[in-house]
Amino acid sequence: MYVEMKHIFKTFDGFCASNDVSFGVKKGQLAALLGPSGSGKTTILRMIAGLDAPDSGDIMIDGERVNRLPGSRRGIGFVFQNYALFRYMTVAENIAFGLQVQKKPKNEIRERVDQLLELISMPDLGKRYPHQLSGGQKQRVAFARALAPNPQLLLLDEPFAAIDAKVRRELRGWLKDMIARVGITSIFVTHDQEEAMEVADVIILMNRGGIEQMGSAGEICGNPRTDFVRDFIDAGRYEDMKL
Ligand SMILES: Nc1ncnc2c1ncn2[C@@H]1O[C@H](COP(=O)(O)OP(=O)(O)O)[C@@H](O)[C@H]1O
Ligand SMILES: [Mg+2]
């Protein structure tokens, strides 16, 4: 397992946001944390990222217990919905940001930025500013920025939530493809069942701070283990029918 959460508990003012959460994600896998709003998905992601600490339990990354390791040293890249691009920086400067923090040599930064602009199919847009980009392009830049320092683990929190339905579909396929191409272990938060089913190798279905079921889309749909799982899947199907 590349990431392993072992018996994680986390409370906020007595409210239990993570209730004995245990799961593992294998190297190179794309896992989705799926569940309704308030089920504790972001809390899990923030603890892996080192932005919050669990009350108890172990967070393992690549075989090492990282509970006491600062987030900046965990080899993680983020694409968070509220981690917007820097407005006064160009696309290239946004992508270069993490490398500049690491004080990499200028020519190395330039090369890496060019390579990432190629990867996200925006080779000529490095000089633009965020307000000159579409929503989908912005998220692609956010993805490139997260990948720039070569993280071993990518965390994405509802990365497409603010984007309209049609572009969102395209971006999903694009993201899955990119992650496979880069080969990076990734954990992706969504409340959208269809999104999880389409993108993830493995789904971790959460409810009230706990895990209801973990498995592939086929396993979960074919064999829902609790009433909650069955209802959640049925509700998702109903949402699809409305579109
Ligand atoms: N910093 C915080 N302070 C107090 N309560 C919090 C905090 N962060 C999360 N919570 C609570 O924990 C629960 C789970 O939140 P969250 O992990 O953000 O859920 P999700 O991402 O699944 O919507 C929610 O009830 C939320 O209000
Ligand atoms: Mg959330």
CSV table of C-alpha atoms and ligand atoms in Angstrom, one decimal:
chain,number,residue,atom,x,y,z
A,1,MET,CA,0.0,0.0,0.0
A,2,TYR,CA,1.3,3.5,-0.9
A,3,VAL,CA,-1.1,5.3,1.5
A,4,GLU,CA,-2.5,3.6,4.5
A,5,MET,CA,-4.9,5.1,7.1
A,6,LYS,CA,-5.2,3.0,10.3
A,7,HIS,CA,-8.0,3.5,12.8
A,8,ILE,CA,-8.2,7.3,12.3
A,9,PHE,CA,-10.3,9.3,14.7
A,10,LYS,CA,-10.9,13.0,14.4
A,11,THR,CA,-13.3,15.2,16.4
A,12,PHE,CA,-14.1,18.9,16.0
A,13,ASP,CA,-15.6,20.3,19.3
A,14,GLY,CA,-17.0,16.9,20.2
A,15,PHE,CA,-18.3,16.2,16.7
A,16,CYS,CA,-16.9,13.0,15.2
A,17,ALA,CA,-15.7,13.8,11.7
A,18,SER,CA,-13.6,10.6,11.3
A,19,ASN,CA,-14.8,7.6,13.1
A,20,ASP,CA,-12.3,4.7,13.0
A,21,VAL,CA,-11.4,5.2,9.3
A,22,SER,CA,-9.0,2.5,7.8
A,23,PHE,CA,-8.2,2.0,4.2
A,24,GLY,CA,-5.3,1.6,1.9
A,25,VAL,CA,-4.5,2.8,-1.6
A,26,LYS,CA,-2.0,1.0,-3.7
A,27,LYS,CA,0.8,2.6,-5.6
A,28,GLY,CA,-0.4,4.0,-9.0
A,29,GLN,CA,-4.1,3.6,-8.0
A,30,LEU,CA,-6.7,6.3,-8.4
A,31,ALA,CA,-9.0,6.1,-5.4
A,32,ALA,CA,-12.2,8.2,-4.9
A,33,LEU,CA,-13.5,9.2,-1.5
A,34,LEU,CA,-17.2,9.3,-2.3
A,35,GLY,CA,-20.1,10.4,0.0
A,36,PRO,CA,-22.7,13.0,0.8
A,37,SER,CA,-21.7,16.5,1.9
A,38,GLY,CA,-20.5,16.4,5.5
A,39,SER,CA,-19.6,12.7,5.5
A,40,GLY,CA,-15.9,13.5,6.3
A,41,LYS,CA,-14.2,13.3,2.9
A,42,THR,CA,-12.3,16.6,3.1
A,43,THR,CA,-11.2,15.9,6.7
A,44,ILE,CA,-9.5,12.7,5.5
A,45,LEU,CA,-7.8,14.4,2.7
A,46,ARG,CA,-6.6,17.3,4.9
A,47,MET,CA,-5.1,14.8,7.4
A,48,ILE,CA,-3.2,13.0,4.6
A,49,ALA,CA,-2.0,16.4,3.4
A,50,GLY,CA,-0.8,17.4,6.9
A,51,LEU,CA,-3.2,20.3,7.1
A,52,ASP,CA,-5.0,18.7,10.1
A,53,ALA,CA,-3.8,16.0,12.6
A,54,PRO,CA,-5.9,13.1,13.7
A,55,ASP,CA,-6.8,12.6,17.4
A,56,SER,CA,-5.5,9.0,17.1
A,57,GLY,CA,-4.6,6.5,14.4
A,58,ASP,CA,-1.7,6.2,12.0
A,59,ILE,CA,-1.2,7.8,8.6
A,60,MET,CA,1.3,5.8,6.6
A,61,ILE,CA,2.8,7.0,3.3
A,62,ASP,CA,5.2,4.6,1.5
A,63,GLY,CA,5.6,2.5,4.6
A,64,GLU,CA,6.5,5.5,6.8
A,65,ARG,CA,4.3,6.9,9.6
A,66,VAL,CA,4.0,10.5,8.7
A,67,ASN,CA,1.8,11.8,11.6
A,68,ARG,CA,4.6,14.0,12.8
A,69,LEU,CA,6.0,14.9,9.4
A,70,PRO,CA,5.1,18.4,8.1
A,71,GLY,CA,2.8,18.4,5.0
A,72,SER,CA,5.5,20.1,3.0
A,73,ARG,CA,7.7,17.0,3.4
A,74,ARG,CA,5.2,14.3,2.5
A,75,GLY,CA,5.7,14.5,-1.2
A,76,ILE,CA,2.2,15.5,-2.0
A,77,GLY,CA,0.6,17.7,-4.7
A,78,PHE,CA,-2.9,19.2,-4.3
A,79,VAL,CA,-5.7,20.3,-6.5
A,80,PHE,CA,-8.2,21.8,-4.1
A,81,GLN,CA,-11.3,23.6,-5.1
A,82,ASN,CA,-10.4,26.5,-2.9
A,83,TYR,CA,-6.7,26.4,-3.8
A,84,ALA,CA,-7.3,28.8,-6.6
A,85,LEU,CA,-4.6,29.9,-9.0
A,86,PHE,CA,-2.6,33.0,-8.1
A,87,ARG,CA,-4.4,35.8,-9.9
A,88,TYR,CA,-1.5,38.1,-10.4
A,89,MET,CA,0.8,35.4,-11.8
A,90,THR,CA,0.9,34.1,-15.3
A,91,VAL,CA,0.1,30.5,-16.1
A,92,ALA,CA,3.8,29.8,-16.3
A,93,GLU,CA,4.5,31.5,-13.0
A,94,ASN,CA,1.7,29.6,-11.4
A,95,ILE,CA,3.1,26.3,-12.6
A,96,ALA,CA,6.6,27.3,-11.5
A,97,PHE,CA,5.5,28.3,-8.0
A,98,GLY,CA,6.4,25.1,-6.2
A,99,LEU,CA,9.8,24.9,-7.9
A,100,GLN,CA,10.6,28.4,-7.0
A,101,VAL,CA,9.8,27.7,-3.4
A,102,GLN,CA,12.3,24.8,-3.7
A,103,LYS,CA,14.8,27.3,-5.2
A,104,LYS,CA,15.4,25.2,-8.3
A,105,PRO,CA,17.7,26.6,-10.9
A,106,LYS,CA,16.0,28.9,-13.5
A,107,ASN,CA,16.7,26.8,-16.5
A,108,GLU,CA,15.5,23.7,-14.8
A,109,ILE,CA,12.2,25.5,-13.9
A,110,ARG,CA,11.8,26.8,-17.4
A,111,GLU,CA,12.2,23.3,-18.9
A,112,ARG,CA,9.8,21.7,-16.4
A,113,VAL,CA,7.2,24.4,-17.0
A,114,ASP,CA,7.4,23.9,-20.8
A,115,GLN,CA,7.1,20.2,-20.3
A,116,LEU,CA,4.0,20.6,-18.1
A,117,LEU,CA,2.4,23.1,-20.5
A,118,GLU,CA,2.8,20.5,-23.2
A,119,LEU,CA,1.3,17.8,-21.0
A,120,ILE,CA,-1.8,19.9,-20.4
A,121,SER,CA,-2.1,20.8,-24.1
A,122,MET,CA,-1.6,24.5,-23.4
A,123,PRO,CA,1.9,25.0,-24.9
A,124,ASP,CA,1.3,28.6,-26.0
A,125,LEU,CA,-0.7,29.9,-23.1
A,126,GLY,CA,2.1,30.3,-20.5
A,127,LYS,CA,2.0,34.1,-20.6
A,128,ARG,CA,-1.8,34.3,-20.0
A,129,TYR,CA,-3.3,35.3,-16.7
A,130,PRO,CA,-5.9,33.2,-14.9
A,131,HIS,CA,-8.8,35.6,-15.8
A,132,GLN,CA,-8.0,34.9,-19.5
A,133,LEU,CA,-8.7,31.2,-19.2
A,134,SER,CA,-11.8,29.1,-19.2
A,135,GLY,CA,-12.8,27.2,-16.0
A,136,GLY,CA,-11.5,23.9,-17.6
A,137,GLN,CA,-8.2,25.5,-18.5
A,138,LYS,CA,-7.8,26.9,-15.0
A,139,GLN,CA,-8.2,23.4,-13.5
A,140,ARG,CA,-5.7,22.0,-16.0
A,141,VAL,CA,-3.2,24.7,-14.9
A,142,ALA,CA,-3.9,23.8,-11.2
A,143,PHE,CA,-3.2,20.2,-12.1
A,144,ALA,CA,0.1,21.1,-13.7
A,145,ARG,CA,1.1,23.3,-10.8
A,146,ALA,CA,0.4,20.4,-8.4
A,147,LEU,CA,2.6,18.1,-10.5
A,148,ALA,CA,5.5,20.4,-11.0
A,149,PRO,CA,7.6,19.4,-8.0
A,150,ASN,CA,7.2,15.7,-8.9
A,151,PRO,CA,5.0,14.6,-6.0
A,152,GLN,CA,4.5,10.9,-5.3
A,153,LEU,CA,0.9,11.4,-4.3
A,154,LEU,CA,-1.8,13.7,-5.7
A,155,LEU,CA,-4.8,14.8,-3.7
A,156,LEU,CA,-7.8,16.3,-5.4
A,157,ASP,CA,-10.8,17.8,-3.5
A,158,GLU,CA,-13.9,18.2,-5.7
A,159,PRO,CA,-11.7,19.6,-8.5
A,160,PHE,CA,-14.5,20.1,-10.9
A,161,ALA,CA,-17.3,21.2,-8.6
A,162,ALA,CA,-17.3,24.8,-9.9
A,163,ILE,CA,-17.3,23.8,-13.6
A,164,ASP,CA,-20.4,23.3,-15.7
A,165,ALA,CA,-21.7,19.8,-16.4
A,166,LYS,CA,-20.5,19.4,-20.0
A,167,VAL,CA,-16.9,20.6,-19.5
A,168,ARG,CA,-16.8,18.6,-16.3
A,169,ARG,CA,-17.5,15.4,-18.2
A,170,GLU,CA,-14.6,16.1,-20.6
A,171,LEU,CA,-12.3,17.1,-17.8
A,172,ARG,CA,-13.0,13.8,-15.9
A,173,GLY,CA,-11.8,11.7,-18.9
A,174,TRP,CA,-8.9,14.0,-19.3
A,175,LEU,CA,-7.9,13.8,-15.7
A,176,LYS,CA,-8.1,10.0,-15.6
A,177,ASP,CA,-5.9,9.8,-18.7
A,178,MET,CA,-3.4,12.3,-17.3
A,179,ILE,CA,-3.1,10.5,-14.0
A,180,ALA,CA,-2.6,7.2,-15.8
A,181,ARG,CA,0.0,8.7,-18.1
A,182,VAL,CA,2.0,10.3,-15.1
A,183,GLY,CA,1.4,7.1,-13.1
A,184,ILE,CA,0.9,9.0,-9.9
A,185,THR,CA,-1.0,7.5,-6.9
A,186,SER,CA,-4.1,9.8,-6.5
A,187,ILE,CA,-7.0,10.3,-4.1
A,188,PHE,CA,-9.9,12.2,-5.3
A,189,VAL,CA,-12.9,13.6,-3.3
A,190,THR,CA,-16.3,13.8,-4.8
A,191,HIS,CA,-20.0,13.7,-3.8
A,192,ASP,CA,-20.9,12.7,-7.4
A,193,GLN,CA,-21.4,9.0,-7.8
A,194,GLU,CA,-21.1,9.1,-11.5
A,195,GLU,CA,-17.9,10.9,-11.3
A,196,ALA,CA,-16.4,8.4,-8.9
A,197,MET,CA,-17.6,5.4,-11.0
A,198,GLU,CA,-16.2,6.8,-14.2
A,199,VAL,CA,-12.8,8.0,-12.9
A,200,ALA,CA,-11.7,5.8,-10.0
A,201,ASP,CA,-10.0,2.4,-9.8
A,202,VAL,CA,-11.4,2.0,-6.3
A,203,ILE,CA,-14.2,3.8,-4.4
A,204,ILE,CA,-14.2,4.4,-0.7
A,205,LEU,CA,-17.8,5.2,0.1
A,206,MET,CA,-18.2,7.4,3.3
A,207,ASN,CA,-21.1,8.2,5.5
A,208,ARG,CA,-21.1,10.1,8.9
A,209,GLY,CA,-17.3,10.0,9.3
A,210,GLY,CA,-17.0,6.2,8.6
A,211,ILE,CA,-16.5,3.9,5.7
A,212,GLU,CA,-19.6,2.1,4.5
A,213,GLN,CA,-17.9,0.1,1.7
A,214,MET,CA,-14.8,0.0,-0.4
A,215,GLY,CA,-14.3,-1.6,-3.8
A,216,SER,CA,-14.5,-1.1,-7.5
A,217,ALA,CA,-17.6,0.5,-9.0
A,218,GLY,CA,-18.7,-3.0,-10.2
A,219,GLU,CA,-18.3,-4.5,-6.7
A,220,ILE,CA,-20.2,-1.7,-5.0
A,221,CYS,CA,-23.1,-1.6,-7.4
A,222,GLY,CA,-23.3,-5.3,-7.8
A,223,ASN,CA,-23.1,-6.0,-4.1
A,224,PRO,CA,-24.1,-3.0,-1.9
A,225,ARG,CA,-23.4,-4.1,1.6
A,226,THR,CA,-25.6,-1.7,3.6
A,227,ASP,CA,-28.9,0.1,3.1
A,228,PHE,CA,-27.0,3.4,3.0
A,229,VAL,CA,-24.9,2.1,0.0
A,230,ARG,CA,-28.0,0.9,-1.8
A,231,ASP,CA,-29.9,4.1,-1.3
A,232,PHE,CA,-26.9,6.3,-2.3
A,233,ILE,CA,-26.4,4.4,-5.5
A,234,ASP,CA,-30.1,4.5,-6.3
A,235,ALA,CA,-30.2,8.2,-5.7
A,236,GLY,CA,-27.2,8.7,-8.0
A,237,ARG,CA,-29.0,6.8,-10.8
A,238,TYR,CA,-32.1,9.0,-10.3
A,239,GLU,CA,-29.8,12.1,-10.6
A,240,ASP,CA,-28.5,10.7,-14.0
A,241,MET,CA,-32.0,10.2,-15.3
A,242,LYS,CA,-32.8,13.8,-14.6
A,243,LEU,CA,-29.9,15.1,-16.8
B,1,LIG,N1,-12.5,22.9,11.1
B,1,LIG,C1,-13.7,22.3,11.4
B,1,LIG,N2,-14.3,22.8,12.6
B,1,LIG,C2,-15.5,22.2,12.9
B,1,LIG,N3,-16.1,21.3,12.2
B,1,LIG,C3,-15.6,20.8,11.1
B,1,LIG,C4,-14.3,21.3,10.7
B,1,LIG,N4,-14.0,20.7,9.5
B,1,LIG,C5,-15.0,19.8,9.3
B,1,LIG,N5,-16.0,19.9,10.2
B,1,LIG,C6,-17.2,19.1,10.3
B,1,LIG,O1,-16.9,17.8,10.0
B,1,LIG,C7,-17.9,17.2,9.2
B,1,LIG,C8,-17.2,16.6,8.0
B,1,LIG,O2,-16.7,17.7,7.2
B,1,LIG,P1,-15.9,17.4,5.8
B,1,LIG,O3,-14.8,16.5,6.0
B,1,LIG,O4,-15.6,18.8,5.3
B,1,LIG,O5,-17.1,16.7,4.9
B,1,LIG,P2,-17.2,16.5,3.4
B,1,LIG,O6,-15.9,16.9,2.7
B,1,LIG,O7,-17.5,15.1,3.2
B,1,LIG,O8,-18.3,17.4,2.9
B,1,LIG,C9,-18.9,18.2,8.9
B,1,LIG,O9,-20.0,18.1,9.7
B,1,LIG,C10,-18.1,19.5,9.2
B,1,LIG,O10,-19.0,20.5,9.6
B,2,MG,MG,-15.5,18.4,1.3
